[in-house]
Amino acid sequence: MSAGIEFRGVSKVFPVRGGDELTAVDGIDLEIAAGEFAVLVGPSGCGKSTLLDLVGGLTVPSAGEILLDGRPVRGPGPDRSTVFQQYALLPWRTAQGNVEFGLEAIGVPRRLRRARAREYLELVGLAGFEERHPHELSGGMRQRVAIARSLAYDPEVLLMDEPFAALDAQTRESLQEELLRIWRRTGKTVLFITHGIEEAVYLGQRVAVMTSRPGRVKAVVPIELPDRAADRDLRSSPEFARYRHEIWSLLHDEVSRAQQWEREVGRV
Amino acid sequence: MSTELGVRSAVVVAPPVVDRKVRQRRSWLPALLRTVVGRSAAIVVLLAVWEAAPRLGLVDRTFLPPLSEVLRAWWGLLDGGRLGENARASLVRSFSGFGLAVGIGVPLGLLIGWYRPLAELLSPLLELFRNTAALALLPVFVLVLGIGETSKIAIVLYACLWPILLNTISAVRTVDPTLLRLARSLDLSPLRLFQKVILPASVPVVFTGIRLAGAVSILVLVAAEMVGAKAGLGYLINASQYNFAIPQMYAGILTISVIGVAFNQLLLAIERRLTAWRPGPPTS
Ligand SMILES: Nc1ncnc2c1ncn2[C@@H]1O[C@H](COP(=O)(O)OP(=O)(O)OP(=O)(O)O)[C@@H](O)[C@H]1O
Ligand SMILES: [Mg+2]
């Protein structure tokens, strides 16, 4: 199952010290279809994580609303699941136990939990690692456990906040490939945040580029590439390069604007 | 060919864990022997010096009798029942005070750590109490509770409470925030959050406090028993010194050291069991 996400004029304002206010995101209008793989890129601090928190129901918008399958979001729930950049694994639980954690939260009976956790660990290529604790796993494996945990309780929407940022290039590429495979198989709606332009082009069906703070949607670029599974070296194809350049140009102005702003703030 | 084997496959094969275990077993005995020898070498040297120095006249044997004499005195005390009686008195007080401190300090610490405003309100007070030496309060305890068991147990309880309480509070407050976010995104109820995240995450730091308290419980008690007590190891040591039964005095001191070490080892073993998931051994 999957659900579409709709942002309708979403803004988020944070109170900051000294009674001031900080507009993190401003007037976001964006529609993500059910089953779509959407990627969000933008300069640091433009409010990407803020948007994800809003979809996750961890915070509420200051204005506008977010619809999930047509219904407004009213708090966290098991129909959405987040994969955090820092893995967020419980260090005292094994890989198996960590996947089961999500299942416990939604009240899956014990016997079903075991089987389901194993199944999803296998799906992310971790069969044989069930009894390992997080500190006995590599960074890439930990993130796989986190992905397995997110998938196991069958959410409709997968929210991923720079999940591969801390990994080395090769592990990242193999996990990207795997994520696409899983996405194709499960048909979930994915909202994926990244700093990496290549990652965005490689993964996304559409890439939304955000402006520097306050974050707005600057452009949405549909990516039409031949089937990724068939073409191994997609990344060096001319189409890929064209998309990469397009997004790079869109981002470039925003990044320099954000940096200039930071420098000014630093001087004051 | 080698490139094909390299990066492509995303599925990783688990390295055989069994292999490691077998290797461990094979080298288990010599390794254990080495640690035992290594660990006890310093103690053996100390005991040898203790035996030799008085005999060689390096120190006055009236003030420091050789170890063998102390051990003989220890055996005499044990045989006569005095050692057992006094040790029992001390252990009952120590464990009562320590046990009460754990029973009060851990739940209270969890509560205070959980309610942030409460922690902020109480922290100056806690800081003040922690820095008030328990023994300085001994006269107060005696004044209020008399010189009986109650005041002895109370002083141990008091001294043990602070390390446990403060460590428990900080354990709860330093739980990895991403785990809290995870719990929130899963919409866990506060009770589940506490039971499944906060509590297990706090165990290592709580235990550091418990181990600290374990050492304190014996330390404080012995000192308390030296002032106005009719039984206990502290009393035994003090009385022996008073009667100039120096070997007996050292026998009492030795007993306390051994009890202290044994208690710490016991707590360490429990801690290891509870935190087996941690990468390193517990820090002391
Ligand atoms: N709870 C908060 N209180 C105050 N300000 C906040 C809060 N959360 C985020 N902000 C601010 O909102 C802005 C957007 O933050 P956010 O974390 O969403 O950015 P981001 O796009 O995810 O950045 P990055 O790419 O570096 O992760 C930042 O300027 C940040 O300082
Ligand atoms: Mg972010």
Coordinates of C-alpha atoms and ligand atoms in Angstrom, one line a residue:
Chain A
M1 CA 0.0 0.0 0.0
S2 CA 1.1 3.5 -0.6
A3 CA -0.3 7.0 -0.2
G4 CA 0.3 10.3 -1.9
I5 CA 1.6 13.3 0.0
E6 CA 0.4 16.8 -0.7
F7 CA 1.9 20.0 0.7
R8 CA -0.5 22.9 0.6
G9 CA 1.0 26.3 1.4
V10 CA 3.1 24.8 4.2
S11 CA 5.2 27.1 6.3
K12 CA 7.1 26.5 9.5
V13 CA 8.3 29.3 11.8
F14 CA 10.5 28.6 14.7
P15 CA 10.7 30.9 17.7
V16 CA 14.4 31.7 18.4
R17 CA 16.2 33.2 21.3
G18 CA 15.6 36.9 21.8
G19 CA 11.9 36.7 20.9
D20 CA 12.7 36.6 17.1
E21 CA 11.2 34.2 14.6
L22 CA 12.9 32.1 12.0
T23 CA 11.0 31.0 8.9
A24 CA 12.4 27.6 8.0
V25 CA 10.1 26.8 5.1
D26 CA 7.7 29.1 3.5
G27 CA 4.7 28.4 1.3
I28 CA 5.6 24.9 0.1
D29 CA 3.2 23.6 -2.5
L30 CA 4.2 20.1 -3.7
E31 CA 2.3 17.0 -4.7
I32 CA 3.9 13.6 -4.5
A33 CA 1.9 10.8 -6.1
A34 CA 1.3 7.4 -4.4
G35 CA 4.1 5.1 -5.2
E36 CA 6.4 7.9 -6.4
F37 CA 10.1 8.1 -5.6
A38 CA 10.6 11.8 -4.9
V39 CA 13.8 13.5 -4.0
L40 CA 14.3 16.8 -2.2
V41 CA 17.6 18.6 -2.6
G42 CA 18.5 22.1 -1.3
P43 CA 21.3 24.0 0.4
S44 CA 22.1 23.3 4.0
G45 CA 19.6 24.8 6.4
C46 CA 16.9 25.4 3.9
G47 CA 14.4 23.3 5.8
K48 CA 14.5 19.8 4.3
S49 CA 14.5 18.0 7.6
T50 CA 11.9 20.4 8.9
L51 CA 9.6 19.3 6.0
L52 CA 10.2 15.7 6.8
D53 CA 9.4 16.2 10.4
L54 CA 6.2 17.8 9.3
V55 CA 5.2 14.9 7.2
G56 CA 6.2 12.6 10.0
G57 CA 3.9 14.4 12.3
L58 CA 6.7 15.2 14.7
T59 CA 5.9 18.9 14.4
V60 CA 3.0 20.9 13.2
P61 CA 3.0 23.5 10.4
S62 CA 2.7 27.2 11.3
A63 CA 0.5 27.6 8.2
G64 CA -0.9 25.4 5.5
E65 CA -1.4 21.7 5.7
I66 CA -0.1 18.4 4.7
L67 CA -2.4 15.8 3.3
L68 CA -1.7 12.1 3.3
D69 CA -3.9 10.3 0.9
G70 CA -6.2 13.3 1.1
R71 CA -6.3 13.4 4.9
P72 CA -4.5 16.0 6.9
V73 CA -1.6 14.8 9.0
R74 CA -2.4 14.9 12.8
G75 CA 0.7 13.6 14.5
P76 CA 3.0 10.6 14.1
G77 CA 1.7 7.2 13.0
P78 CA 2.8 3.9 11.6
D79 CA 1.6 4.8 8.2
R80 CA 4.8 6.7 7.8
S81 CA 8.3 5.7 8.8
T82 CA 11.5 7.6 8.9
V83 CA 15.0 6.4 8.2
F84 CA 17.3 8.8 10.1
Q85 CA 20.8 9.8 9.0
Q86 CA 22.2 8.6 12.3
Y87 CA 20.6 5.1 12.0
A88 CA 18.9 5.4 15.4
L89 CA 19.4 1.8 16.2
L90 CA 19.0 0.6 19.8
P91 CA 22.5 -0.5 20.7
W92 CA 21.3 -3.1 23.3
R93 CA 19.2 -5.0 20.7
T94 CA 20.4 -7.2 17.9
A95 CA 19.6 -6.5 14.3
Q96 CA 16.6 -8.8 14.6
G97 CA 15.5 -7.0 17.8
N98 CA 15.8 -3.7 16.2
V99 CA 13.6 -4.7 13.3
E100 CA 11.2 -6.1 15.8
F101 CA 11.1 -2.9 17.7
G102 CA 9.0 -1.2 15.0
L103 CA 6.7 -4.2 14.9
E104 CA 6.2 -4.2 18.7
A105 CA 5.3 -0.5 18.5
I106 CA 2.3 -1.3 16.3
G107 CA 1.4 -4.4 18.2
V108 CA 2.3 -7.3 15.9
P109 CA 2.1 -10.5 17.9
R110 CA 5.4 -12.0 19.1
R111 CA 5.5 -15.0 16.8
L112 CA 4.7 -13.1 13.7
R113 CA 7.4 -10.5 14.6
R114 CA 10.2 -13.0 14.5
A115 CA 9.3 -14.2 11.0
R116 CA 8.6 -10.8 9.7
A117 CA 11.9 -9.3 11.0
R118 CA 13.9 -12.2 9.4
E119 CA 12.1 -11.7 6.1
Y120 CA 13.0 -8.0 6.0
L121 CA 16.5 -8.5 7.1
E122 CA 16.8 -10.9 4.2
L123 CA 15.3 -8.3 1.9
V124 CA 18.1 -5.8 2.7
G125 CA 20.7 -8.5 2.3
L126 CA 21.4 -9.2 6.0
A127 CA 20.5 -12.8 6.3
G128 CA 22.9 -14.4 8.7
F129 CA 23.4 -11.2 10.7
E130 CA 20.2 -11.4 12.8
E131 CA 22.0 -11.9 16.1
R132 CA 24.6 -9.2 15.7
H133 CA 24.5 -6.1 17.8
P134 CA 24.8 -2.7 16.0
H135 CA 28.4 -2.2 17.2
E136 CA 29.3 -5.5 15.4
L137 CA 27.9 -4.2 12.1
S138 CA 29.5 -1.8 9.5
G139 CA 27.8 1.6 8.9
G140 CA 26.2 0.3 5.7
M141 CA 24.8 -2.7 7.5
R142 CA 23.4 -0.5 10.3
Q143 CA 21.6 1.6 7.8
R144 CA 20.2 -1.5 6.2
V145 CA 18.9 -2.6 9.5
A146 CA 17.3 0.8 9.9
I147 CA 15.7 0.4 6.4
A148 CA 14.5 -3.1 7.2
R149 CA 13.0 -1.8 10.4
S150 CA 11.2 1.0 8.5
L151 CA 9.9 -1.4 5.9
A152 CA 8.9 -4.2 8.2
Y153 CA 5.8 -2.5 9.6
D154 CA 4.6 -1.8 6.2
P155 CA 4.2 1.9 6.2
E156 CA 2.6 3.6 3.2
V157 CA 5.3 6.3 3.1
L158 CA 9.0 6.0 3.6
L159 CA 10.7 9.2 4.7
M160 CA 14.5 9.2 4.4
D161 CA 16.7 12.0 5.7
E162 CA 20.1 11.8 4.1
P163 CA 20.2 8.1 5.0
F164 CA 23.4 7.4 3.1
A165 CA 25.4 10.5 3.8
A166 CA 27.7 8.9 6.4
L167 CA 28.7 6.0 4.1
D168 CA 31.6 5.5 1.8
A169 CA 30.9 5.9 -1.9
Q170 CA 30.9 2.2 -2.7
T171 CA 28.5 1.2 0.1
R172 CA 26.3 4.2 -0.8
E173 CA 26.1 3.1 -4.4
S174 CA 25.2 -0.4 -3.5
L175 CA 22.6 0.7 -1.0
Q176 CA 21.1 3.1 -3.6
E177 CA 20.8 0.2 -6.0
E178 CA 19.2 -1.9 -3.3
L179 CA 16.8 0.8 -2.3
L180 CA 15.5 1.1 -5.8
R181 CA 15.1 -2.6 -6.0
I182 CA 13.1 -2.6 -2.8
W183 CA 11.1 0.4 -3.9
R184 CA 10.2 -1.3 -7.1
R185 CA 9.2 -4.4 -5.3
T186 CA 7.2 -2.8 -2.5
G187 CA 5.7 0.2 -4.4
K188 CA 6.0 2.5 -1.4
T189 CA 5.9 6.3 -1.7
V190 CA 9.4 7.5 -0.9
L191 CA 10.4 11.0 0.0
F192 CA 14.2 11.1 0.0
I193 CA 16.4 14.0 1.2
T194 CA 20.0 14.3 0.0
H195 CA 22.9 16.6 -0.5
G196 CA 24.1 14.6 -3.4
I197 CA 23.1 15.7 -6.8
E198 CA 24.1 12.4 -8.3
E199 CA 22.2 10.5 -5.7
A200 CA 19.1 12.7 -6.5
V201 CA 19.3 12.0 -10.2
Y202 CA 20.0 8.4 -9.8
L203 CA 17.2 7.7 -7.4
G204 CA 14.4 10.2 -8.1
Q205 CA 11.5 10.0 -10.5
R206 CA 11.3 13.7 -9.7
V207 CA 13.7 15.9 -8.0
A208 CA 12.4 19.0 -6.1
V209 CA 15.1 21.7 -5.7
M210 CA 14.6 24.1 -2.8
T211 CA 15.8 27.7 -2.4
S212 CA 18.0 28.8 0.5
R213 CA 16.3 29.8 3.6
P214 CA 13.4 30.4 3.9
G215 CA 13.0 27.2 1.9
R216 CA 10.6 27.3 -1.0
V217 CA 10.3 24.9 -3.9
K218 CA 12.4 26.5 -6.7
A219 CA 11.8 23.8 -9.4
V220 CA 10.7 20.3 -9.8
V221 CA 12.7 18.3 -12.3
P222 CA 11.2 15.1 -13.7
I223 CA 13.9 12.6 -14.4
E224 CA 13.4 10.3 -17.3
L225 CA 16.2 7.8 -17.5
P226 CA 16.1 4.3 -19.1
D227 CA 15.5 1.5 -16.6
R228 CA 18.2 1.6 -14.0
A229 CA 18.3 -2.1 -13.6
A230 CA 19.1 -2.8 -17.2
D231 CA 21.8 -0.2 -17.7
R232 CA 24.7 -0.8 -15.3
D233 CA 26.7 2.3 -16.0
L234 CA 23.9 4.8 -16.0
R235 CA 25.8 7.4 -14.2
S236 CA 28.2 8.1 -17.1
S237 CA 25.5 8.3 -19.7
P238 CA 24.9 11.7 -21.4
E239 CA 21.3 12.0 -20.2
F240 CA 22.5 11.5 -16.6
A241 CA 25.1 14.2 -17.0
R242 CA 22.5 16.6 -18.5
Y243 CA 20.2 16.1 -15.5
R244 CA 23.1 16.4 -13.1
H245 CA 24.1 19.7 -14.7
E246 CA 20.5 21.0 -14.7
I247 CA 20.1 20.4 -10.9
W248 CA 23.6 21.6 -10.2
S249 CA 22.8 24.9 -11.9
L250 CA 19.5 25.3 -10.0
L251 CA 21.3 24.6 -6.7
H252 CA 24.4 26.6 -7.4
D253 CA 22.8 30.0 -7.0
E254 CA 21.0 28.9 -3.9
V255 CA 24.1 27.5 -2.3
S256 CA 26.1 30.7 -2.9
R257 CA 23.2 32.8 -1.6
A258 CA 23.1 30.7 1.5
Q259 CA 26.8 31.0 2.0
Q260 CA 26.8 34.7 1.6
W261 CA 24.0 34.9 4.1
E262 CA 25.9 32.9 6.5
R263 CA 29.0 35.0 6.1
E264 CA 27.0 38.2 6.8
V265 CA 25.5 36.7 9.9
G266 CA 29.0 35.6 11.0
R267 CA 30.2 39.1 10.6
V268 CA 27.5 40.7 12.7
Chain B
M1 CA 37.5 -11.4 -13.0
S2 CA 38.6 -9.9 -9.7
T3 CA 36.5 -6.7 -10.3
E4 CA 33.5 -8.8 -10.8
L5 CA 33.9 -10.4 -7.4
G6 CA 34.5 -7.0 -5.9
V7 CA 31.8 -4.4 -5.7
R8 CA 28.8 -5.7 -7.5
S9 CA 27.0 -7.9 -5.1
A10 CA 25.0 -6.0 -2.5
V11 CA 24.4 -9.2 -0.5
V12 CA 27.1 -9.7 2.1
V13 CA 27.9 -13.1 3.4
A14 CA 28.3 -13.3 7.2
P15 CA 31.8 -14.2 8.1
P16 CA 31.7 -17.4 10.0
V17 CA 31.2 -16.6 13.7
V18 CA 31.9 -20.1 14.7
D19 CA 35.5 -19.9 13.6
R20 CA 36.2 -17.1 16.0
K21 CA 34.6 -19.0 18.9
V22 CA 36.8 -22.1 18.2
R23 CA 39.9 -20.0 18.2
Q24 CA 38.9 -18.4 21.4
R25 CA 38.4 -21.7 23.1
R26 CA 41.7 -23.1 22.0
S27 CA 43.6 -20.2 23.5
W28 CA 41.4 -19.9 26.5
L29 CA 43.4 -21.6 29.2
P30 CA 46.8 -20.1 28.6
A31 CA 45.2 -16.6 28.3
L32 CA 43.3 -17.0 31.5
L33 CA 46.5 -18.2 33.2
R34 CA 48.4 -15.2 31.9
T35 CA 45.8 -12.8 33.2
V36 CA 45.7 -14.4 36.6
V37 CA 49.4 -14.4 36.9
G38 CA 49.7 -10.8 35.5
R39 CA 47.0 -9.5 37.8
S40 CA 48.2 -11.2 40.9
A41 CA 51.9 -10.5 40.4
A42 CA 51.7 -7.0 42.0
I43 CA 49.7 -8.3 45.0
V44 CA 52.1 -11.3 45.5
V45 CA 55.0 -8.8 45.6
L46 CA 53.2 -6.6 48.1
L47 CA 52.5 -9.6 50.3
A48 CA 56.1 -10.8 50.1
V49 CA 57.3 -7.3 51.1
W50 CA 54.9 -7.3 53.9
E51 CA 56.3 -10.6 55.2
A52 CA 59.9 -9.7 54.7
A53 CA 60.2 -6.1 55.7
P54 CA 59.3 -6.6 59.4
R55 CA 61.5 -9.8 59.6
L56 CA 64.5 -7.9 58.1
G57 CA 63.9 -5.1 60.6
L58 CA 63.2 -2.6 57.9
V59 CA 60.1 -1.6 59.8
D60 CA 59.2 -2.0 63.5
R61 CA 57.3 -5.3 63.8
T62 CA 55.3 -4.0 66.7
F63 CA 53.6 -1.6 64.3
L64 CA 53.6 -3.8 61.2
P65 CA 53.8 -7.5 62.1
P66 CA 54.8 -9.9 59.2
L67 CA 51.9 -11.1 57.1
S68 CA 52.1 -14.7 58.5
E69 CA 51.5 -13.4 62.0
V70 CA 48.5 -11.3 60.8
L71 CA 47.1 -14.4 59.0
R72 CA 47.5 -16.4 62.2
A73 CA 45.7 -13.7 64.1
W74 CA 43.0 -13.7 61.4
W75 CA 42.6 -17.5 61.7
G76 CA 42.3 -17.1 65.5
L77 CA 39.6 -14.5 65.1
L78 CA 37.8 -16.7 62.7
D79 CA 38.1 -19.7 64.9
G80 CA 36.9 -17.8 68.0
G81 CA 33.9 -16.6 66.0
R82 CA 34.7 -12.9 66.6
L83 CA 35.5 -12.3 62.9
G84 CA 32.3 -13.9 61.6
E85 CA 30.2 -12.0 64.2
N86 CA 31.7 -8.6 63.4
A87 CA 31.8 -9.2 59.7
R88 CA 28.2 -10.2 59.7
A89 CA 27.2 -7.1 61.6
S90 CA 29.1 -4.9 59.1
L91 CA 27.7 -6.7 56.1
V92 CA 24.1 -6.5 57.3
R93 CA 24.5 -2.7 57.8
S94 CA 26.3 -2.2 54.5
F95 CA 23.9 -4.2 52.4
S96 CA 20.9 -2.7 54.1
G97 CA 22.0 0.8 53.5
F98 CA 23.2 0.0 50.0
G99 CA 20.1 -1.9 49.1
L100 CA 17.8 0.8 50.3
A101 CA 19.9 3.4 48.4
V102 CA 19.5 1.4 45.2
G103 CA 15.8 0.9 45.9
I104 CA 15.2 4.6 46.5
G105 CA 17.9 6.2 44.3
V106 CA 17.1 4.4 41.0
P107 CA 13.4 5.0 40.8
L108 CA 13.7 8.5 42.2
G109 CA 16.5 9.3 39.7
L110 CA 14.4 8.0 36.8
L111 CA 11.6 10.2 37.9
I112 CA 13.7 13.3 38.3
G113 CA 15.6 12.7 35.1
W114 CA 12.3 12.2 33.2
Y115 CA 10.7 15.4 34.4
R116 CA 13.1 18.0 33.1
P117 CA 11.7 20.9 35.1
L118 CA 12.0 18.8 38.3
A119 CA 15.6 18.1 37.5
E120 CA 16.4 21.7 36.9
L121 CA 14.6 22.7 40.1
L122 CA 16.4 20.1 42.2
S123 CA 19.9 20.2 40.7
P124 CA 21.4 22.9 43.0
L125 CA 20.0 21.0 46.0
L126 CA 21.4 17.7 44.8
E127 CA 24.8 19.4 44.1
L128 CA 24.9 20.7 47.7
F129 CA 24.0 17.4 49.3
R130 CA 26.4 15.5 47.2
N131 CA 29.2 17.7 48.3
T132 CA 28.4 17.4 51.9
A133 CA 30.6 14.6 53.2
A134 CA 28.5 11.9 54.7
L135 CA 30.8 11.5 57.6
A136 CA 30.5 15.1 58.5
L137 CA 26.8 14.4 59.1
L138 CA 27.5 11.4 61.3
P139 CA 27.0 13.4 64.5
V140 CA 23.7 14.6 63.2
F141 CA 22.6 11.1 62.5
V142 CA 23.7 9.9 65.9
L143 CA 21.9 12.8 67.5
V144 CA 18.7 12.1 65.7
L145 CA 18.7 8.4 65.4
G146 CA 20.9 7.3 68.3
I147 CA 23.9 5.1 68.2
G148 CA 22.1 1.9 67.2
E149 CA 21.7 0.2 63.9
T150 CA 19.4 2.8 62.5
S151 CA 22.0 5.5 62.4
K152 CA 24.6 3.2 60.9
I153 CA 22.3 2.1 58.1
A154 CA 21.1 5.6 57.6
I155 CA 24.6 7.0 57.1
V156 CA 25.4 4.3 54.6
L157 CA 22.1 4.9 52.8
Y158 CA 22.8 8.6 52.8
A159 CA 26.3 8.2 51.4
C160 CA 25.2 5.6 48.7
L161 CA 22.2 7.6 47.6
W162 CA 24.0 10.4 45.9
P163 CA 26.1 8.6 43.4
I164 CA 23.2 6.4 42.4
L165 CA 20.7 9.3 42.2
L166 CA 23.0 11.6 40.3
N167 CA 24.1 8.9 37.8
T168 CA 20.5 7.8 37.2
I169 CA 19.4 11.3 36.6
S170 CA 22.2 11.9 34.1
A171 CA 21.6 8.5 32.5
V172 CA 18.0 9.4 31.7
R173 CA 18.9 12.9 30.5
T174 CA 21.6 11.8 28.2
V175 CA 19.6 9.1 26.3
D176 CA 20.5 9.5 22.6
P177 CA 18.0 12.1 21.2
T178 CA 17.7 10.2 17.9
L179 CA 16.3 7.3 19.8
L180 CA 13.8 9.6 21.3
R181 CA 12.9 10.9 17.9
L182 CA 12.6 7.3 16.6
A183 CA 10.2 6.5 19.5
R184 CA 8.2 9.5 18.8
S185 CA 7.9 8.8 15.1
L186 CA 6.6 5.3 16.0
D187 CA 4.1 7.0 18.3
L188 CA 5.1 5.0 21.4
S189 CA 3.2 5.7 24.5
P190 CA 5.1 7.3 27.4
L191 CA 5.1 4.1 29.3
R192 CA 6.4 2.0 26.4
L193 CA 9.0 4.7 25.7
F194 CA 10.2 4.5 29.2
Q195 CA 10.2 0.7 29.3
K196 CA 11.7 0.1 25.9
V197 CA 14.1 3.0 25.3
I198 CA 14.9 5.1 28.4
L199 CA 15.3 2.2 30.8
P200 CA 17.6 0.0 28.8
A201 CA 19.6 3.0 27.5
S202 CA 20.2 4.1 31.1
V203 CA 21.5 0.8 32.5
P204 CA 25.2 1.4 31.9
V205 CA 25.4 4.9 33.5
V206 CA 23.1 3.8 36.4
F207 CA 25.4 0.9 37.0
T208 CA 28.4 3.2 37.2
G209 CA 26.6 4.9 40.1
I210 CA 25.7 1.6 41.7
R211 CA 29.3 0.4 41.7
L212 CA 30.5 3.7 43.1
A213 CA 27.9 3.4 45.9
G214 CA 29.1 -0.2 46.5
A215 CA 32.6 1.1 47.4
V216 CA 31.2 3.9 49.4
S217 CA 28.9 1.7 51.4
I218 CA 31.9 -0.1 52.9
L219 CA 34.1 2.9 53.2
V220 CA 31.5 4.9 55.2
L221 CA 30.3 2.1 57.3
V222 CA 33.8 1.2 58.6
A223 CA 34.4 4.8 59.5
A224 CA 31.0 5.0 61.2
E225 CA 31.7 1.8 63.2
M226 CA 34.9 3.3 64.6
V227 CA 32.8 5.9 66.5
G228 CA 30.4 4.4 69.0
A229 CA 29.7 0.9 67.9
K230 CA 29.6 -2.4 69.7
A231 CA 30.2 -4.7 66.8
G232 CA 31.4 -4.6 63.2
L233 CA 34.7 -4.6 61.4
G234 CA 35.3 -1.0 62.1
Y235 CA 34.7 -1.6 65.7
L236 CA 37.0 -4.7 65.6
I237 CA 39.8 -2.7 64.1
N238 CA 39.4 0.2 66.5
A239 CA 39.1 -2.1 69.6
S240 CA 42.2 -4.1 68.6
Q241 CA 44.2 -1.0 68.2
Y242 CA 43.0 0.2 71.6
N243 CA 44.0 -3.1 73.2
F244 CA 47.3 -3.1 71.3
A245 CA 46.3 -6.3 69.5
I246 CA 48.1 -5.1 66.3
P247 CA 48.0 -8.4 64.3
Q248 CA 44.2 -8.5 65.0
M249 CA 43.9 -5.0 63.8
Y250 CA 45.6 -5.8 60.5
A251 CA 43.5 -8.9 60.2
G252 CA 40.4 -6.7 60.4
I253 CA 41.8 -4.3 57.8
L254 CA 42.6 -7.2 55.4
T255 CA 39.1 -8.6 55.8
I256 CA 37.6 -5.2 54.8
S257 CA 39.8 -5.0 51.7
V258 CA 38.9 -8.5 50.6
I259 CA 35.2 -7.8 51.2
G260 CA 35.4 -4.5 49.2
V261 CA 37.1 -6.2 46.3
A262 CA 34.7 -9.1 46.3
F263 CA 31.7 -6.7 46.4
N264 CA 33.0 -4.7 43.5
Q265 CA 33.7 -7.9 41.5
L266 CA 30.2 -9.1 42.1
L267 CA 28.7 -5.8 40.9
L268 CA 31.0 -5.8 37.9
A269 CA 29.8 -9.3 37.0
I270 CA 26.1 -8.2 37.3
E271 CA 26.9 -5.2 35.2
R272 CA 28.6 -7.3 32.5
R273 CA 25.6 -9.5 32.3
L274 CA 23.2 -6.6 31.9
T275 CA 25.3 -4.7 29.4
A276 CA 26.7 -7.6 27.4
W277 CA 25.7 -5.7 24.2
R278 CA 28.3 -3.0 24.8
P279 CA 31.4 -3.1 22.7
G280 CA 34.0 -2.6 25.5
P281 CA 34.2 -3.9 29.1
P282 CA 32.6 -1.6 31.7
T283 CA 34.9 1.1 32.7
S284 CA 35.9 1.3 36.3
Ligands
LIG1 N1 13.6 23.3 16.6 C1 14.1 24.3 16.0 N2 14.1 25.5 16.6 C2 14.7 26.6 16.0 N3 15.2 26.6 14.7 C3 15.1 25.4 14.0 C4 14.6 24.2 14.6 N4 14.7 23.2 13.7 C5 15.3 23.7 12.6 N5 15.5 25.1 12.8 C6 16.1 26.0 11.8 O1 15.4 25.8 10.6 C7 16.3 25.9 9.5 C8 16.0 24.6 8.7 O2 16.5 23.5 9.4 P1 16.5 22.1 8.8 O3 17.2 21.2 9.7 O4 15.2 21.7 8.3 O5 17.5 22.3 7.5 P2 18.0 21.2 6.5 O6 17.6 21.7 5.1 O7 17.6 19.8 6.9 O8 19.6 21.4 6.6 P3 20.7 20.3 6.4 O9 20.8 20.0 5.0 O10 21.9 20.9 7.0 O11 20.3 19.1 7.2 C9 17.7 26.0 10.1 O12 18.1 27.3 9.9 C10 17.5 25.6 11.5 O13 18.5 26.3 12.3
MG2 MG 18.6 18.1 7.6

